[in-house]
Coordinates of C-alpha atoms and ligand atoms in Angstrom, one line a residue:
M1 CA 158.0 164.8 -47.1
G2 CA 160.7 167.2 -48.1
S3 CA 161.4 167.9 -51.8
A4 CA 164.7 166.1 -51.6
A5 CA 163.0 162.9 -50.5
K6 CA 160.2 163.1 -53.1
P7 CA 160.5 160.5 -56.0
K8 CA 161.4 162.2 -59.2
V9 CA 159.1 161.6 -62.1
V10 CA 159.6 162.7 -65.6
L11 CA 156.2 163.1 -67.3
G12 CA 156.9 163.1 -71.1
V13 CA 154.0 164.2 -73.2
S14 CA 153.9 163.7 -76.9
G15 CA 151.7 165.2 -79.4
G16 CA 148.4 163.3 -79.3
I17 CA 145.0 164.6 -78.9
A18 CA 144.8 162.9 -75.4
A19 CA 147.6 165.2 -74.1
Y20 CA 145.0 167.0 -72.0
K21 CA 144.4 163.8 -70.0
A22 CA 148.1 164.0 -68.9
C23 CA 147.1 167.1 -66.8
E24 CA 145.1 164.7 -64.6
L25 CA 147.9 162.3 -64.4
L26 CA 150.3 165.2 -63.5
R27 CA 147.8 166.3 -60.7
R28 CA 147.7 162.7 -59.2
L29 CA 151.5 162.4 -59.4
T30 CA 152.1 165.8 -57.6
E31 CA 149.3 165.4 -55.0
S32 CA 150.7 162.0 -54.0
G33 CA 154.1 163.4 -53.2
H34 CA 156.1 163.1 -56.5
D35 CA 158.5 165.8 -57.8
V36 CA 157.3 166.0 -61.5
R37 CA 159.1 167.4 -64.4
V38 CA 157.0 167.7 -67.4
V39 CA 158.9 167.2 -70.7
P40 CA 156.5 167.8 -73.6
T41 CA 157.3 167.6 -77.3
D42 CA 156.8 170.6 -79.6
S43 CA 153.7 168.8 -81.0
A44 CA 152.3 168.3 -77.5
L45 CA 152.4 172.0 -77.0
H46 CA 149.9 172.4 -79.8
F47 CA 147.4 170.6 -77.5
V48 CA 148.2 171.9 -74.0
G49 CA 150.5 175.0 -73.5
E50 CA 153.7 175.2 -71.4
A51 CA 152.0 177.5 -68.9
T52 CA 149.6 174.8 -67.9
W53 CA 152.4 172.1 -67.4
S54 CA 154.6 174.6 -65.5
A55 CA 151.8 175.8 -63.2
L56 CA 150.6 172.3 -62.5
S57 CA 154.0 170.8 -61.9
G58 CA 155.8 173.7 -60.2
N59 CA 158.8 173.1 -62.3
P60 CA 160.2 174.7 -65.4
V61 CA 159.1 173.2 -68.7
S62 CA 161.1 173.0 -72.0
T63 CA 161.0 170.9 -75.1
E64 CA 164.4 171.2 -76.5
V65 CA 168.0 170.8 -75.5
W66 CA 169.1 174.4 -76.3
E67 CA 167.7 176.0 -73.2
T68 CA 169.6 176.3 -69.9
V69 CA 172.5 174.6 -71.7
H70 CA 174.8 175.1 -68.7
E71 CA 172.6 172.7 -66.8
V72 CA 173.0 170.1 -69.5
P73 CA 169.3 169.2 -69.2
H74 CA 169.5 166.6 -72.0
V75 CA 171.5 164.5 -69.7
R76 CA 170.6 165.6 -66.2
I77 CA 166.7 165.1 -66.4
G78 CA 166.9 161.5 -67.3
Q79 CA 169.8 160.7 -65.0
A80 CA 168.0 162.1 -62.0
A81 CA 164.7 160.4 -62.6
D82 CA 163.2 157.6 -60.6
L83 CA 160.6 157.0 -63.3
V84 CA 159.8 158.2 -66.7
V85 CA 156.3 158.0 -67.9
V86 CA 155.3 159.2 -71.5
A87 CA 151.6 159.8 -71.7
P88 CA 150.3 159.9 -74.3
T89 CA 152.9 158.3 -76.4
T90 CA 152.4 158.9 -80.1
A91 CA 153.2 156.4 -82.8
D92 CA 156.1 158.7 -83.7
M93 CA 157.5 158.7 -80.2
L94 CA 157.3 154.9 -80.0
A95 CA 159.3 154.8 -83.2
K96 CA 161.9 157.3 -81.9
A97 CA 162.2 155.6 -78.6
A98 CA 162.6 152.1 -80.2
H99 CA 165.3 153.4 -82.5
G100 CA 167.1 155.5 -80.0
L101 CA 166.6 158.9 -81.9
A102 CA 167.5 162.0 -79.8
D103 CA 166.3 165.1 -81.5
D104 CA 164.5 166.8 -78.6
L105 CA 164.6 166.9 -74.8
L106 CA 162.2 164.0 -74.3
T107 CA 163.9 161.6 -76.6
N108 CA 167.3 162.5 -75.1
T109 CA 165.9 162.0 -71.6
L110 CA 164.7 158.5 -72.7
L111 CA 168.2 157.6 -73.7
T112 CA 169.8 158.9 -70.5
A113 CA 167.3 157.5 -68.0
R114 CA 168.4 154.4 -66.2
C115 CA 165.1 154.1 -64.2
P116 CA 161.9 152.2 -65.2
V117 CA 160.1 153.7 -68.2
V118 CA 156.4 153.5 -68.8
F119 CA 154.8 154.2 -72.2
A120 CA 151.1 154.9 -72.5
P121 CA 150.5 154.9 -76.2
A122 CA 147.4 156.5 -77.7
M123 CA 146.5 156.7 -81.5
H124 CA 144.1 155.6 -84.0
T125 CA 143.6 151.8 -84.3
E126 CA 145.2 151.7 -87.7
M127 CA 148.4 153.4 -86.4
W128 CA 148.5 151.0 -83.3
E129 CA 147.9 147.9 -85.4
H130 CA 150.5 148.8 -88.1
P131 CA 153.4 146.3 -88.0
A132 CA 155.9 149.1 -87.7
T133 CA 154.3 150.3 -84.5
Q134 CA 153.9 146.8 -83.2
E135 CA 157.5 146.0 -83.8
N136 CA 158.5 149.2 -82.0
V137 CA 156.3 148.2 -79.0
A138 CA 157.9 144.7 -79.0
T139 CA 161.4 146.3 -79.1
L140 CA 160.7 148.5 -76.2
R141 CA 159.1 145.7 -74.1
R142 CA 162.1 143.4 -74.9
R143 CA 164.4 146.2 -73.5
G144 CA 162.4 146.2 -70.2
A145 CA 160.1 149.2 -70.8
V146 CA 156.4 148.8 -69.6
V147 CA 154.1 149.5 -72.5
I148 CA 150.5 149.9 -71.4
E149 CA 148.0 148.4 -73.9
P150 CA 145.7 151.2 -75.1
A151 CA 142.1 151.0 -74.2
V152 CA 139.2 150.3 -76.6
G153 CA 136.7 153.1 -77.0
R154 CA 135.9 156.4 -78.6
L155 CA 138.9 157.8 -80.5
T156 CA 139.3 161.4 -82.0
G157 CA 136.2 162.3 -84.1
V158 CA 133.6 159.6 -84.5
D159 CA 135.8 156.6 -84.6
T160 CA 136.0 153.9 -82.0
G161 CA 138.5 151.1 -81.6
K162 CA 141.6 150.2 -79.8
G163 CA 144.0 153.1 -79.3
R164 CA 142.4 155.1 -76.6
L165 CA 144.6 156.5 -73.7
P166 CA 143.6 154.5 -70.6
D167 CA 142.0 156.5 -67.7
P168 CA 144.8 158.7 -66.1
A169 CA 143.8 157.0 -62.8
E170 CA 144.8 153.7 -64.2
I171 CA 148.1 155.0 -65.6
F172 CA 148.9 156.5 -62.2
E173 CA 148.2 153.1 -60.6
V174 CA 150.7 151.5 -63.0
C175 CA 153.4 154.2 -62.3
R176 CA 152.8 153.8 -58.5
R177 CA 153.4 150.0 -58.8
V178 CA 156.4 150.4 -61.1
L179 CA 158.0 152.9 -58.7
A180 CA 157.2 150.7 -55.7
R181 CA 159.3 147.8 -57.1
G182 CA 162.3 150.1 -57.4
A183 CA 164.7 151.0 -60.2
D184 CA 166.5 147.6 -60.1
A185 CA 163.5 145.5 -60.7
L186 CA 162.6 147.2 -63.9
A187 CA 159.2 145.8 -63.1
T188 CA 159.0 143.3 -66.2
D189 CA 159.8 139.9 -64.7
L190 CA 156.4 138.8 -66.2
A191 CA 157.1 140.2 -69.7
G192 CA 156.2 137.8 -72.5
R193 CA 153.8 135.9 -70.2
H194 CA 150.0 135.6 -70.5
V195 CA 148.2 135.5 -67.1
V196 CA 144.5 135.1 -66.3
V197 CA 142.9 136.4 -63.1
S198 CA 139.3 136.0 -62.1
A199 CA 137.8 138.6 -59.8
G200 CA 134.5 139.5 -58.0
G201 CA 131.6 137.5 -57.1
T202 CA 129.2 135.5 -59.3
R203 CA 125.4 136.1 -59.2
E204 CA 123.0 133.2 -59.7
P205 CA 119.8 134.4 -60.9
L206 CA 116.6 133.2 -59.3
D207 CA 114.1 135.4 -61.3
P208 CA 114.5 138.5 -63.4
V209 CA 115.0 140.7 -60.2
R210 CA 116.7 138.4 -57.6
Y211 CA 119.9 136.5 -57.5
L212 CA 122.0 134.5 -55.0
G213 CA 125.3 136.3 -54.6
N214 CA 128.2 136.9 -52.2
R215 CA 130.2 139.7 -50.7
S216 CA 133.3 139.5 -52.8
S217 CA 134.2 143.1 -54.0
G218 CA 136.9 142.0 -56.5
K219 CA 139.6 144.4 -55.1
Q220 CA 142.0 141.6 -54.6
G221 CA 141.6 140.2 -58.1
Y222 CA 142.0 143.8 -59.5
A223 CA 145.2 144.3 -57.4
L224 CA 146.5 141.0 -58.9
A225 CA 145.6 142.0 -62.5
R226 CA 147.2 145.5 -62.1
A227 CA 150.4 144.0 -60.5
A228 CA 150.8 141.5 -63.3
A229 CA 150.4 144.2 -65.9
A230 CA 152.9 146.5 -64.2
R231 CA 155.3 143.5 -64.2
G232 CA 154.9 143.3 -68.0
A233 CA 152.4 140.5 -68.3
R234 CA 149.7 140.3 -70.8
V235 CA 146.7 140.0 -68.4
T236 CA 143.2 138.7 -69.1
L237 CA 140.8 139.6 -66.2
V238 CA 137.6 137.9 -66.0
E239 CA 135.4 139.9 -63.7
A240 CA 132.0 139.3 -62.1
N241 CA 129.8 142.1 -60.9
T242 CA 132.6 144.3 -59.3
G243 CA 131.6 147.7 -60.9
I244 CA 135.3 148.6 -60.8
A245 CA 136.7 150.5 -63.9
D246 CA 138.8 148.4 -66.2
P247 CA 142.5 148.5 -65.2
A248 CA 144.9 150.0 -67.8
G249 CA 146.6 147.5 -70.1
V250 CA 144.4 144.7 -69.1
D251 CA 142.0 142.7 -71.2
V252 CA 138.7 142.6 -69.3
V253 CA 135.9 140.1 -69.8
H254 CA 132.7 140.9 -68.0
V255 CA 130.6 138.0 -66.8
G256 CA 127.7 137.5 -64.4
T257 CA 127.3 133.9 -63.4
A258 CA 129.4 131.0 -62.4
L259 CA 128.8 129.2 -65.7
Q260 CA 129.7 132.4 -67.7
L261 CA 132.9 132.7 -65.6
R262 CA 133.8 129.2 -66.3
E263 CA 133.3 129.6 -70.0
A264 CA 135.4 132.8 -70.2
V265 CA 138.2 131.5 -67.9
L266 CA 138.5 128.2 -69.8
K267 CA 138.8 130.2 -73.1
A268 CA 141.3 132.6 -71.7
V269 CA 143.6 129.9 -70.3
A270 CA 144.2 128.2 -73.7
D271 CA 147.5 130.0 -74.0
A272 CA 148.1 131.2 -70.4
D273 CA 151.2 130.6 -68.4
A274 CA 149.3 131.1 -65.1
V275 CA 145.7 131.4 -63.9
V276 CA 144.8 132.9 -60.4
M277 CA 141.2 132.3 -59.4
A278 CA 140.6 135.1 -56.9
A279 CA 136.8 135.3 -57.8
A280 CA 134.2 134.0 -55.4
V281 CA 132.4 131.6 -57.5
A282 CA 129.0 130.3 -56.3
D283 CA 129.1 126.6 -55.4
F284 CA 125.3 126.4 -56.1
R285 CA 122.8 127.9 -58.3
P286 CA 119.0 127.8 -58.3
A287 CA 117.9 124.6 -60.2
V288 CA 115.2 126.6 -61.9
Y289 CA 115.2 130.1 -63.2
A290 CA 111.7 131.7 -63.0
A291 CA 111.0 133.7 -66.1
G292 CA 108.6 135.9 -64.2
K293 CA 109.3 137.5 -60.8
I294 CA 108.3 135.0 -58.1
K295 CA 105.2 136.3 -56.3
K296 CA 104.3 136.3 -52.6
K297 CA 101.6 133.8 -51.9
D298 CA 98.3 134.8 -50.2
D299 CA 98.6 131.9 -47.8
G300 CA 101.7 133.5 -46.2
G301 CA 104.0 130.7 -47.3
A302 CA 107.3 131.2 -48.8
P303 CA 108.7 129.3 -51.9
T304 CA 111.3 126.6 -51.6
V305 CA 114.4 127.2 -53.8
E306 CA 116.2 124.0 -55.0
L307 CA 119.8 124.4 -55.6
V308 CA 122.1 122.5 -57.9
R309 CA 126.0 122.3 -57.8
N310 CA 128.0 124.6 -60.0
P311 CA 131.2 123.1 -61.6
D312 CA 134.3 123.4 -59.5
I313 CA 136.3 125.6 -62.0
L314 CA 139.5 125.6 -59.8
A315 CA 139.6 121.8 -59.6
E316 CA 138.9 121.5 -63.3
L317 CA 141.8 124.0 -64.3
A318 CA 144.2 122.1 -62.1
A319 CA 143.2 118.6 -63.2
D320 CA 143.0 119.4 -66.9
R321 CA 145.8 122.1 -67.5
A322 CA 145.3 123.8 -70.9
L323 CA 149.1 123.8 -71.3
P324 CA 151.8 121.6 -69.6
G325 CA 153.3 123.4 -66.7
Q326 CA 150.5 126.0 -66.4
V327 CA 150.5 127.4 -62.8
V328 CA 147.1 127.3 -61.2
V329 CA 146.5 129.4 -58.1
G330 CA 143.3 129.3 -55.9
F331 CA 141.9 131.4 -53.1
A332 CA 140.2 130.1 -50.1
A333 CA 138.4 132.3 -47.6
E334 CA 137.9 130.4 -44.4
T335 CA 136.3 131.3 -41.1
D336 CA 137.8 128.6 -38.8
D337 CA 140.7 126.2 -38.8
V338 CA 142.0 128.3 -41.5
L339 CA 145.3 126.6 -42.2
A340 CA 144.1 123.0 -41.7
N341 CA 141.2 123.7 -44.0
G342 CA 143.5 125.5 -46.5
R343 CA 145.9 122.4 -46.7
E344 CA 142.9 120.0 -47.2
K345 CA 141.5 122.3 -49.9
L346 CA 145.0 122.7 -51.7
R347 CA 145.2 118.8 -51.8
R348 CA 141.5 118.4 -52.9
K349 CA 141.8 121.0 -55.6
G350 CA 145.2 120.0 -56.9
C351 CA 146.4 123.5 -57.6
D352 CA 150.0 124.7 -57.2
L353 CA 149.4 127.6 -54.7
L354 CA 146.4 128.3 -52.4
V355 CA 146.1 131.8 -50.9
V356 CA 144.2 131.2 -47.6
N357 CA 142.7 134.2 -45.9
E358 CA 140.5 134.3 -42.9
V359 CA 137.2 136.2 -43.3
G360 CA 137.3 139.0 -40.8
E361 CA 136.0 142.5 -39.9
R362 CA 139.0 144.5 -41.4
K363 CA 140.0 142.1 -44.2
T364 CA 139.0 140.1 -47.2
F365 CA 135.6 141.2 -48.4
G366 CA 135.4 144.8 -49.5
S367 CA 138.3 145.9 -47.6
E368 CA 141.5 147.5 -49.0
E369 CA 143.6 145.2 -46.7
N370 CA 144.2 141.6 -46.4
E371 CA 146.2 139.1 -44.4
A372 CA 146.9 135.6 -45.8
V373 CA 149.1 132.5 -45.9
V374 CA 150.1 131.3 -49.3
L375 CA 150.3 127.5 -49.2
A376 CA 152.2 125.6 -51.9
S377 CA 151.7 122.2 -53.2
D378 CA 155.4 121.4 -52.3
G379 CA 154.8 122.1 -48.7
G380 CA 155.8 125.8 -48.7
E381 CA 154.0 128.3 -46.5
T382 CA 154.4 132.0 -47.0
P383 CA 152.7 134.3 -44.4
V384 CA 151.7 137.7 -45.8
P385 CA 151.2 140.1 -42.9
Y386 CA 148.1 142.4 -42.7
G387 CA 148.6 145.1 -45.3
P388 CA 147.3 146.5 -48.7
K389 CA 145.9 143.9 -51.1
E390 CA 148.6 145.1 -53.6
A391 CA 151.3 143.7 -51.3
L392 CA 149.6 140.3 -51.3
A393 CA 149.2 140.6 -55.1
E394 CA 153.0 141.1 -55.5
T395 CA 153.8 138.1 -53.2
V396 CA 151.5 135.9 -55.3
W397 CA 153.4 136.7 -58.4
D398 CA 156.6 136.5 -56.7
L399 CA 155.6 132.8 -55.8
V400 CA 154.2 132.1 -59.3
L401 CA 157.4 133.4 -61.1
P402 CA 159.7 130.5 -60.2
R403 CA 157.0 127.9 -60.9
L404 CA 156.3 129.2 -64.5
R405 CA 157.4 126.8 -67.3
P406 CA 160.4 128.1 -69.3
A407 CA 159.6 131.1 -71.6
T408 CA 159.3 130.2 -75.2
Ligands
FMN1 C1 144.7 166.9 -84.2 C2 145.8 165.8 -84.1 C3 145.7 164.8 -83.3 C4 146.8 163.9 -83.2 N1 146.6 162.7 -82.4 C5 147.5 161.8 -82.4 C6 147.4 160.6 -81.5 O1 146.5 160.5 -80.8 N2 148.4 159.7 -81.7 C7 149.5 159.8 -82.4 O2 150.3 159.0 -82.5 N3 149.6 160.9 -83.2 C8 148.6 161.9 -83.3 N4 148.8 162.9 -84.1 C9 150.0 163.0 -85.0 C10 151.2 163.5 -84.2 O3 151.0 164.9 -83.7 C11 152.4 163.6 -85.1 O4 152.9 162.3 -85.5 C12 153.5 164.4 -84.5 O5 154.7 164.3 -85.4 C13 154.0 163.7 -83.1 O6 155.1 164.3 -82.6 P1 155.7 163.9 -81.3 O7 155.9 162.3 -81.2 O8 157.2 164.6 -81.3 O9 154.9 164.4 -80.2 C14 147.8 163.9 -84.2 C15 147.9 165.0 -85.0 C16 146.9 165.9 -84.9 C17 147.1 167.2 -85.8

């Protein structure tokens, strides 16, 4: 791809201790074909110097509006951008952006940009939770910016709590999705919404070392969670046994069994606008859990495992909606008579949408790709051709969107 065709990304870096992590984000952006202009603040340069940003981006770096004035950088950089991402965003930068201050190159750029803007705040928990910061975040979101929720974990020094910069790989994923939706979409059509997604496969323990499980990787559920977060939703992801890193800006609840998943999902949906059940939940579990490892018998025989039914969480969510108008979406992996079985399942479960996919060699379990038909309770049928799981995720949210109850 020639430089002219490369999407132009402005990477704003403000003066937080996590500024060094923006180097990794910059590397991912440049290596994936983006033309990146780094605009640090003066404070950011205390943490990582100009030479690093310039060498890694291959572009000039400046912090203020008084250099190369003939090129009018305080206007041009923002105007030309396809995406602005500020990582880390300090509490100070959130305040400046929310109030429209323009006292350096980055804040000028934020005012002149007409493309999507992503903020990745990082700060101590007290600063993040302060009403001033929260109001600034709300203001920016209301205006259409994507503000990624900070992660919970180790902060500067010995402190831990909410305020950590999410993994650069996760910020990169958010940027990629926001860019893919184009400058017009502004990527926040789910802003103000709470959505719940389940992902992965439950494991039903037999004894302390064995379980009954399934081959779900969780990738489709994670794609759904990331897509919803990039579109501005507050996302709760209930994951079972995926081993995948927590996506940026998503509240993740880790569970193991079907019963644990049910409990976590029922709790999360209490104030949710939509729930998407992408997890493969075991239909059955062993009737008895053996406290000690089940031993081989000397007579060569094998034990018989009695199974009991697990609750049908999807049917329960659909029949007993936590809020009127809550949208309930299910997934069905079928091996034969895919559409007929899907229609029957949609009717039986009572959900609004059912994503029906055929279990096959290159798709569904563990694969990066999927192919599906989304069936709607009103008779609609939306085929999604073979492609990345992200594309299916976007289609699911596109179909959920018009079915959501009016925003409060
Ligand atoms: C060692 C150190 C670490 C800091 N880390 C953060 C941080 O993680 N988040 C934050 O909001 N401010 C942090 N600050 C405070 C900011 O640097 C300060 O508010 C500064 O004015 C921000 O300027 P800027 O927003 O123009 O980059 C830190 C300051 C120091 C000295």
